[in-house]
CSV table of C-alpha atoms in Angstrom, one decimal:
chain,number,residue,atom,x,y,z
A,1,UNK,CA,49.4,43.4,-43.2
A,2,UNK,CA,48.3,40.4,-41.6
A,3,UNK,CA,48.6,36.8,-43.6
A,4,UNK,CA,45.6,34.3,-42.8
A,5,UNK,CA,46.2,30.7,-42.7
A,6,UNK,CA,43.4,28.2,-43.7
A,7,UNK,CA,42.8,24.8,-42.9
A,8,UNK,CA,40.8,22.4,-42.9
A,9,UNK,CA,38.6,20.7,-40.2
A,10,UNK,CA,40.4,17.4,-40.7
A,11,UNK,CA,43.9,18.7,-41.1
A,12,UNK,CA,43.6,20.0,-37.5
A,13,UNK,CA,42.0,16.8,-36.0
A,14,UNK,CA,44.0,14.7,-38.4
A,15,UNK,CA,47.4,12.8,-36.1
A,16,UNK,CA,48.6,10.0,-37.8
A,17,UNK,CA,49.1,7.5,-34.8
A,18,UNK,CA,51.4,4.9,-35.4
A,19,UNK,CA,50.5,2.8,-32.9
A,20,UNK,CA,47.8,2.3,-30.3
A,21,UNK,CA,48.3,3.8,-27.1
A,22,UNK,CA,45.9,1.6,-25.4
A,23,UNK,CA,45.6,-2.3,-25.5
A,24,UNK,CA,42.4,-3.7,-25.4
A,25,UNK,CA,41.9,-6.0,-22.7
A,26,UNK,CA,39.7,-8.4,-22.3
A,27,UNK,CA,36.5,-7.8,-19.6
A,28,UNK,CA,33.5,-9.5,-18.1
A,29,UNK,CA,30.3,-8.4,-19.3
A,30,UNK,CA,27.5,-9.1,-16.7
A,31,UNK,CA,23.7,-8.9,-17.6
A,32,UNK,CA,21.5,-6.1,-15.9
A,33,UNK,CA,17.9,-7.9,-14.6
A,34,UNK,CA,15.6,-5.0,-13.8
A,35,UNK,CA,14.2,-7.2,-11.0
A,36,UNK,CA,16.1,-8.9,-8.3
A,37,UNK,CA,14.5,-10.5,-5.9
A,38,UNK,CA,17.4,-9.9,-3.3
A,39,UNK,CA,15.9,-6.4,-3.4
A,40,UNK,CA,13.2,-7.5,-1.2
A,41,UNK,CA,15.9,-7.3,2.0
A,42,UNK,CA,15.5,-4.1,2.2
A,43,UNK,CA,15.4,-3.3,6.1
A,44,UNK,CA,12.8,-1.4,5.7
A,45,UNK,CA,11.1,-3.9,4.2
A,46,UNK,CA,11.7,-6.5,6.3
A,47,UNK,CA,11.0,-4.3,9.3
A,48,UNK,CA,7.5,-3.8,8.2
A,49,UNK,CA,6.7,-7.3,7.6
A,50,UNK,CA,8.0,-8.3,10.8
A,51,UNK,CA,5.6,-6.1,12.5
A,52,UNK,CA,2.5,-7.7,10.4
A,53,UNK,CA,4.0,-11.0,11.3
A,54,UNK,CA,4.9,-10.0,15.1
A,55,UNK,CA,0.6,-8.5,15.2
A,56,UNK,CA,-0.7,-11.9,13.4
A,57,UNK,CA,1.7,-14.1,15.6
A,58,UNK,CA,0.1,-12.9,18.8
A,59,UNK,CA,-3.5,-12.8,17.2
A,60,UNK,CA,-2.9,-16.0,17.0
A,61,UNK,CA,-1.6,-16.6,20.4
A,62,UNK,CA,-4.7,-14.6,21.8
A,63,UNK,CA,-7.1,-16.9,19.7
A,64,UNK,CA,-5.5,-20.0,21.6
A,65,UNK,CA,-5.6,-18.6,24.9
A,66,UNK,CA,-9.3,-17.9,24.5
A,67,UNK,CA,-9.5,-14.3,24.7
A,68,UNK,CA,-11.6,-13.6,21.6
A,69,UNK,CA,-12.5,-9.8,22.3
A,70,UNK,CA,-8.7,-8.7,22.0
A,71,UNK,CA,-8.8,-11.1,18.8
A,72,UNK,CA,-11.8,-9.5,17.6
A,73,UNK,CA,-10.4,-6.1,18.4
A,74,UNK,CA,-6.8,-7.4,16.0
A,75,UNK,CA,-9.4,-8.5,13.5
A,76,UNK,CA,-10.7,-4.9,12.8
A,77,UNK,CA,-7.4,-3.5,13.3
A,78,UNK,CA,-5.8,-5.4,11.0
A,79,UNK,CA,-8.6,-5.3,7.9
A,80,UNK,CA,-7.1,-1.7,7.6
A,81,UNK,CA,-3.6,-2.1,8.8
A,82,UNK,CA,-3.0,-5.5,6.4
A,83,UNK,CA,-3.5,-3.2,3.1
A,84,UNK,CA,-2.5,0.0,3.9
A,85,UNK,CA,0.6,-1.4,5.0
A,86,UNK,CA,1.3,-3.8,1.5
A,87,UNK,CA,0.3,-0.9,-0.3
A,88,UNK,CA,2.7,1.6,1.3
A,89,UNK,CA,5.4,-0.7,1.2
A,90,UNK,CA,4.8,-1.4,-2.2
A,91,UNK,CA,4.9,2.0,-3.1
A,92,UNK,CA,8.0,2.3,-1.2
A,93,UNK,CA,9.5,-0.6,-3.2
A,94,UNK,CA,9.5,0.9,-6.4
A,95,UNK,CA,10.0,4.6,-5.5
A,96,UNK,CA,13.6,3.4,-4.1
A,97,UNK,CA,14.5,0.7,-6.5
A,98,UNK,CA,16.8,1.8,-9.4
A,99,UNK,CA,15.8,0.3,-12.6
């Protein structure tokens, strides 16, 4: 015949420890900001906006030159490109960003 032994959910768990096996050391606790603004250095990010820039840079450029069809022409471009392109990178922003 077989004897059964009982116990208890606390006599198994239960070791007396008489002393700790860890120290507790001291540490830095640093705050988590959801936003950072260094974020925004993304290359792609910064790629995109240098393109706007580079397109409004030589709209400008044209303008001063005189050639006002090409500038017209970069005016109707850009109503489209200038939004689409804030929009997207907007979107881009917070898809990639970890909060």
């Amino acid at each position: 015949m077989r004897i059964t032994d009982y116990s208890t959910f606390r006599k198994f768990f239960h070791k007396p420890s008489f002393k700790s096996s860890t120290k507790p050391r001291p540490f830095r606790a640093y705050s988590f900001v959801p936003f950072s603004p260094l974020a925004m250095l993304d290359p792609t990010i910064l790629t995109i906006g240098g393109i706007v820039l580079g397109i409004a840079i030589i709209e400008q450029i044209l303008e001063r030159w005189g050639v006002m069809d090409l500038v017209d022409q970069f005016a109707k471009i850009m109503r489209f490109i200038l939004p689409v392109t804030f929009y997207s990178a907007l979107i881009y922003f917070f898809a990639t960003f970890m909060f």
